[in-house]
Amino acid sequence: MLLESLRKEVLEANLELVRRGLVLYTFGNVSGIDRDRGLVAIKPSGVPYEEMTCEHIVISDLQGKIVDGDLRPSSDLPTHLELYKAFSNIGGVAHTHSEYATSWAQAETPIPCLGTTHADYFHGPVPVTQPLSASQIQGDYELETGVAICRVFQKLDPDAIPAVLVAGHAPFCWGKNAAEAAHNAVILEYIARMASHTLLINGQVQPLARELHDKHFLRKHGVHAYYGQAKKS
Amino acid sequence: MLLESLRKEVLEANLELVRRGLVLYTFGNVSGIDRDRGLVAIKPSGVPYEEMTCEHIVISDLQGKIVDGDLRPSSDLPTHLELYKAFSNIGGVAHTHSEYATSWAQAETPIPCLGTTHADYFHGPVPVTQPLSASQIQGDYELETGVAICRVFQKLDPDAIPAVLVAGHAPFCWGKNAAEAAHNAVILEYIARMASHTLLINGQVQPLARELHDKHFLRKHGVHAYYGQAKKS
Amino acid sequence: MLLESLRKEVLEANLELVRRGLVLYTFGNVSGIDRDRGLVAIKPSGVPYEEMTCEHIVISDLQGKIVDGDLRPSSDLPTHLELYKAFSNIGGVAHTHSEYATSWAQAETPIPCLGTTHADYFHGPVPVTQPLSASQIQGDYELETGVAICRVFQKLDPDAIPAVLVAGHAPFCWGKNAAEAAHNAVILEYIARMASHTLLINGQVQPLARELHDKHFLRKHGVHAYYGQAKKS
Amino acid sequence: MLLESLRKEVLEANLELVRRGLVLYTFGNVSGIDRDRGLVAIKPSGVPYEEMTCEHIVISDLQGKIVDGDLRPSSDLPTHLELYKAFSNIGGVAHTHSEYATSWAQAETPIPCLGTTHADYFHGPVPVTQPLSASQIQGDYELETGVAICRVFQKLDPDAIPAVLVAGHAPFCWGKNAAEAAHNAVILEYIARMASHTLLINGQVQPLARELHDKHFLRKHGVHAYYGQAKKS
């Protein structure tokens, strides 16, 4: 089977979204890329998770041409492809309609960094895209969604803020592979929940101090990270 | 057994509401119709879901006359019958007291379309009925509930908006069969949750742009749909 | 074993609270009464639910004298006894710190009847007690809690409104036996959740029309009830 | 194995946080102390809970020197050590990012005592630390977090209020051993949830009357406690 190990990773990352309660029915989709071959593996459209196997995962090239697989890919494939083309370090993309992250996307409000849980994963607020114009919506909609995401990251580092809220729609997350993309989607949902609660408790709360935000992000990421177990070389 | 396959579908759709966390105790009821015979299969009243079998499903004609079954039908049967008579394309009806959809019904507030999750399923806001008058309540109450629903849909397409909130009561949903009616009830609960959260995050949020609403509804429904797997002919 | 069947009922009703997610650790307690003998069976204090057996259920007379059982009864026993003495038709009492009902008690706000789910079980708002005075708190506190509840019901029918919120504390519910008391506690939690959500959606919402409230209460209760299966005589 | 029984207690207390839904992925950490030997057992950093065994628990002295174990300790170890040094009666510390308690910490708002559930465990509001200065954050951050907690308790009794909210971060709880520390973290999350709901129902609610607060705390704690089963001597 073409790209069997990537398919397995992608299948597993999709199932992780189910286990963590981020998807209802067939909602959501995760993909992964093989950079050397320029091929993307993505969940098929509308197939129940409980029946999904590696064979169902669809292989596409970066232009969206299906290279392997009998099923239609997720209709959001063109959005994933835009992200892979623009963000050169990422290896996986996850899209969900998870309850609270989607609510922030619907509110068209960036998620401010209100605590260290957020700072551990996202080095700044989680941004929102600009709404698409009528002609973008009626044109190549899913591709335009990817373009709108990339426009937000012209001035932001996608490796330091691995998530975005698509206005009126839902979040997209990414990471160094499919598993990390799904993991970031789970974390995003959790910080979205807590940000909602926090603002109801204290509507005047200010974002976390920059120093504390940096401290937490950098103790988990980058060359001086000291969280978790040291990677053996 | 009369209409054994319809009974099975109806039983299964009722149990789906339980699995999805939409019902407490014996709350809720789903029915399905055999249009050729003009017969409706509906959950019995007040029987625990864990004991329910096909034999318990009650068969009624469209006038509410019990044709088969030893138990009383759900007391909401007359509401279901009104919907079957007025909405000629539907094959199933689901009624729940699910937590958030019921809260919107109690708030007597239509659920605005705030995002693409809503737009994927409902081609407009989910409407609320007018409150019943004292004489309607004291008269044939469950039938009058059905009449109030149909009045709302005089200017709306029930196939494009397969749900309604009965003011001060709870939602009714429908679909091409019992399974789809139950499925729509699950989706309705989910969008009701997200609409509540969205408004708490941003009380000034505007409904989704019409173009985006149309785009999402039409990519899943109608002749140009491209979501899910193509139906093999 | 003295009152073995009552003990079983009381044990089972206590476990129902656990299964329905109403209790954390050893919180909550349910009792039942044998009116002929004037004896009450109640959960012991501070025993883990997963270890609880019929032998642990404590038997008390109506004056609070322990008649059988090696363990201390729930410290709320004197409250239960006051309710049994004042409300002659009840056979069971349930006390929980369930999340939303307790939040309403803490808010010292009666739960208004905002929908038919409430009306199906409670024939009016769920009332709140007056706060106890310092001397009542420092005196026979648990008995005074019972007295405060009974004072609320001097002008209300405890059979038509089988629950109360003790101000700053939590709910007490009752019913014709221990199982019904626990069942009412589960329903109370559900309507408390929905009332909270409803008010966040629409802070101006008015209580359910009296006619609709009566209709729903009376279709489930009283001589003309037509909900559920007819009781065979 | 050094301190095998303490390791087991600490492992078990960490797993209790998982069972009670207080942790996501590898979030959270619980430690316990052997006062006689001056040694602390703590969860390792970033190890999945489902794979964790007694061997993974790290043993440190009170200066943070690792005495036994192959893995890095939780990065929050210096905070735990400060608490053990300052609060002489405690035997366990638990740190979580549980959803509602963390939201209160992010809101930088003390949790007021709004009901008897709170009063049963915490003899006053749950306080919030002062934010750290930039130099404290950039210096020995985790130790400074412990210092900030101890500063709050200069005028409070840590045995009567076994929890604190670290501003912009999350809660720390403690108790006479690791199990009680974890138990208090579970209770804190529950009262944090209920305090949030209570304020949304009634934004004008006042803290519980002092007499009632004292009554509940003292019926569970101290020499006149009468809740639970008497300890056999």
Coordinates of N, CA and C in Angstrom, one line a residue, chain B residues 13-89:
Chain B
A13 N -33.7 4.5 16.0 CA -33.6 6.0 16.1 C -33.9 6.5 17.5
N14 N -34.8 5.9 18.2 CA -35.0 6.2 19.6 C -33.8 6.0 20.4
L15 N -33.2 4.8 20.2 CA -32.0 4.4 21.0 C -30.8 5.4 20.6
E16 N -30.7 5.8 19.4 CA -29.7 6.8 19.0 C -29.7 8.0 19.9
L17 N -30.9 8.5 20.2 CA -31.1 9.7 21.1 C -30.4 9.4 22.5
V18 N -30.6 8.2 22.9 CA -30.0 7.8 24.2 C -28.5 7.8 24.1
R19 N -28.0 7.1 23.1 CA -26.5 7.0 23.0 C -25.9 8.4 22.9
R20 N -26.6 9.3 22.3 CA -26.0 10.7 22.1 C -26.2 11.6 23.2
G21 N -26.8 11.1 24.3 CA -27.0 11.9 25.5 C -28.1 12.9 25.4
L22 N -29.1 12.7 24.5 CA -30.1 13.7 24.4 C -31.3 13.5 25.3
V23 N -31.4 12.3 25.9 CA -32.6 12.0 26.7 C -32.3 11.6 28.1
L24 N -33.1 12.0 29.0 CA -33.1 11.6 30.4 C -34.3 10.7 30.7
Y25 N -34.1 9.6 31.4 CA -35.1 8.7 31.7 C -35.9 8.3 30.4
T26 N -37.2 8.6 30.4 CA -38.1 8.2 29.3 C -38.4 9.4 28.4
F27 N -37.7 10.5 28.5 CA -37.9 11.7 27.7 C -37.7 11.3 26.2
G28 N -38.4 12.1 25.4 CA -38.1 12.0 23.9 C -39.0 11.0 23.3
N29 N -39.1 11.1 21.9 CA -39.8 10.1 21.2 C -39.5 10.4 19.7
V30 N -39.3 9.3 19.0 CA -39.1 9.3 17.5 C -40.2 8.4 16.9
S31 N -40.7 8.9 15.7 CA -41.6 8.1 14.9 C -41.1 8.0 13.5
G32 N -41.7 7.1 12.7 CA -41.4 6.9 11.3 C -42.7 6.6 10.6
I33 N -42.8 6.9 9.3 CA -44.1 6.7 8.6 C -43.9 5.8 7.4
D34 N -44.9 4.9 7.1 CA -45.0 4.2 5.9 C -46.0 4.9 5.0
R35 N -45.5 5.7 4.1 CA -46.4 6.6 3.3 C -47.4 5.8 2.5
D36 N -47.0 4.6 2.0 CA -47.9 3.9 1.1 C -49.1 3.4 1.9
R37 N -48.9 2.9 3.1 CA -50.0 2.4 3.9 C -50.6 3.5 4.8
G38 N -49.9 4.7 4.9 CA -50.5 5.7 5.8 C -50.4 5.3 7.2
L39 N -49.4 4.6 7.6 CA -49.3 4.2 9.0 C -48.0 4.7 9.7
V40 N -48.1 5.1 10.9 CA -47.0 5.7 11.7 C -46.6 4.8 12.8
A41 N -45.3 4.5 13.0 CA -44.7 3.7 14.1 C -44.1 4.7 15.1
I42 N -44.5 4.6 16.3 CA -44.0 5.6 17.3 C -43.6 4.9 18.6
K43 N -42.7 5.5 19.4 CA -42.3 5.0 20.7 C -43.6 5.0 21.6
P44 N -43.6 4.0 22.5 CA -44.7 4.0 23.5 C -44.4 5.0 24.6
S45 N -45.4 5.4 25.3 CA -45.3 6.4 26.4 C -44.7 5.8 27.7
G46 N -43.7 6.4 28.2 CA -43.2 6.1 29.5 C -42.6 4.7 29.7
V47 N -42.1 4.1 28.6 CA -41.4 2.8 28.8 C -39.9 3.1 28.8
P48 N -39.2 2.5 29.8 CA -37.7 2.7 29.8 C -37.0 2.2 28.5
Y49 N -36.1 3.0 28.1 CA -35.4 2.7 26.8 C -34.7 1.4 26.9
E50 N -34.1 1.1 28.1 CA -33.3 -0.2 28.1 C -34.1 -1.4 28.0
E51 N -35.5 -1.3 28.2 CA -36.4 -2.5 28.1 C -37.1 -2.5 26.7
M52 N -36.9 -1.5 25.9 CA -37.8 -1.3 24.8 C -37.4 -2.2 23.6
T53 N -38.4 -2.9 23.1 CA -38.2 -3.8 21.9 C -39.1 -3.4 20.8
C54 N -39.0 -4.0 19.6 CA -39.8 -3.7 18.5 C -41.3 -3.9 18.8
E55 N -41.6 -4.9 19.6 CA -43.0 -5.2 20.0 C -43.6 -4.0 20.7
H56 N -42.8 -3.2 21.4 CA -43.4 -2.1 22.1 C -43.8 -0.9 21.2
I57 N -43.2 -0.8 20.1 CA -43.5 0.3 19.2 C -44.9 0.2 18.7
V58 N -45.6 1.4 18.8 CA -47.1 1.4 18.5 C -47.3 1.9 17.1
I59 N -48.3 1.2 16.4 CA -48.6 1.6 15.1 C -50.0 2.3 15.1
S60 N -50.0 3.5 14.5 CA -51.2 4.3 14.4 C -51.5 4.7 13.0
D61 N -52.7 5.0 12.7 CA -53.0 5.6 11.4 C -52.9 7.1 11.5
L62 N -53.1 7.8 10.4 CA -52.9 9.2 10.4 C -53.9 10.0 11.2
Q63 N -55.0 9.3 11.6 CA -56.0 9.9 12.4 C -55.8 9.6 13.9
G64 N -54.7 8.9 14.2 CA -54.4 8.6 15.6 C -55.0 7.4 16.1
K65 N -55.7 6.6 15.3 CA -56.3 5.3 15.7 C -55.2 4.3 15.8
I66 N -55.1 3.6 16.9 CA -54.0 2.6 17.1 C -54.4 1.3 16.3
V67 N -53.5 0.9 15.4 CA -53.8 -0.2 14.5 C -53.1 -1.5 15.1
D68 N -52.0 -1.3 15.8 CA -51.3 -2.4 16.3 C -50.5 -2.0 17.5
G69 N -50.4 -2.9 18.5 CA -49.6 -2.6 19.7 C -50.4 -2.5 21.0
D70 N -49.9 -3.1 22.1 CA -50.6 -3.2 23.3 C -50.5 -1.9 24.2
L71 N -49.5 -1.1 23.9 CA -49.2 0.0 24.8 C -49.8 1.3 24.3
R72 N -49.9 2.3 25.1 CA -50.2 3.7 24.7 C -49.1 4.3 23.9
P73 N -49.4 5.0 22.9 CA -48.3 5.7 22.1 C -47.8 6.9 22.9
S74 N -46.7 7.4 22.6 CA -46.2 8.7 23.1 C -47.4 9.7 23.1
S75 N -47.5 10.4 24.2 CA -48.6 11.4 24.2 C -48.4 12.5 23.2
D76 N -47.3 12.6 22.6 CA -47.0 13.6 21.6 C -47.4 13.1 20.2
L77 N -48.0 11.9 20.1 CA -48.4 11.4 18.8 C -49.2 12.4 17.9
P78 N -50.2 13.1 18.5 CA -51.0 14.0 17.6 C -50.1 15.1 17.0
T79 N -49.0 15.5 17.7 CA -48.1 16.5 17.1 C -47.4 15.9 15.9
H80 N -46.9 14.7 16.0 CA -46.2 14.0 14.9 C -47.1 13.9 13.7
L81 N -48.4 13.5 14.0 CA -49.3 13.3 12.9 C -49.6 14.6 12.1
E82 N -49.7 15.7 12.8 CA -49.8 16.9 12.1 C -48.7 17.2 11.1
L83 N -47.5 16.9 11.6 CA -46.3 17.1 10.8 C -46.3 16.2 9.6
Y84 N -46.6 15.0 9.7 CA -46.7 14.1 8.6 C -47.7 14.5 7.5
K85 N -48.8 15.1 8.0 CA -49.8 15.5 7.1 C -49.4 16.8 6.4
A86 N -48.7 17.7 7.0 CA -48.4 18.9 6.4 C -47.1 18.9 5.6
F87 N -46.1 18.1 6.0 CA -44.8 18.1 5.4 C -44.7 16.8 4.5
S88 N -45.0 16.9 3.3 CA -45.2 15.6 2.5 C -44.0 14.9 2.2
N89 N -42.8 15.5 2.3 CA -41.5 14.7 2.0 C -40.9 14.0 3.2

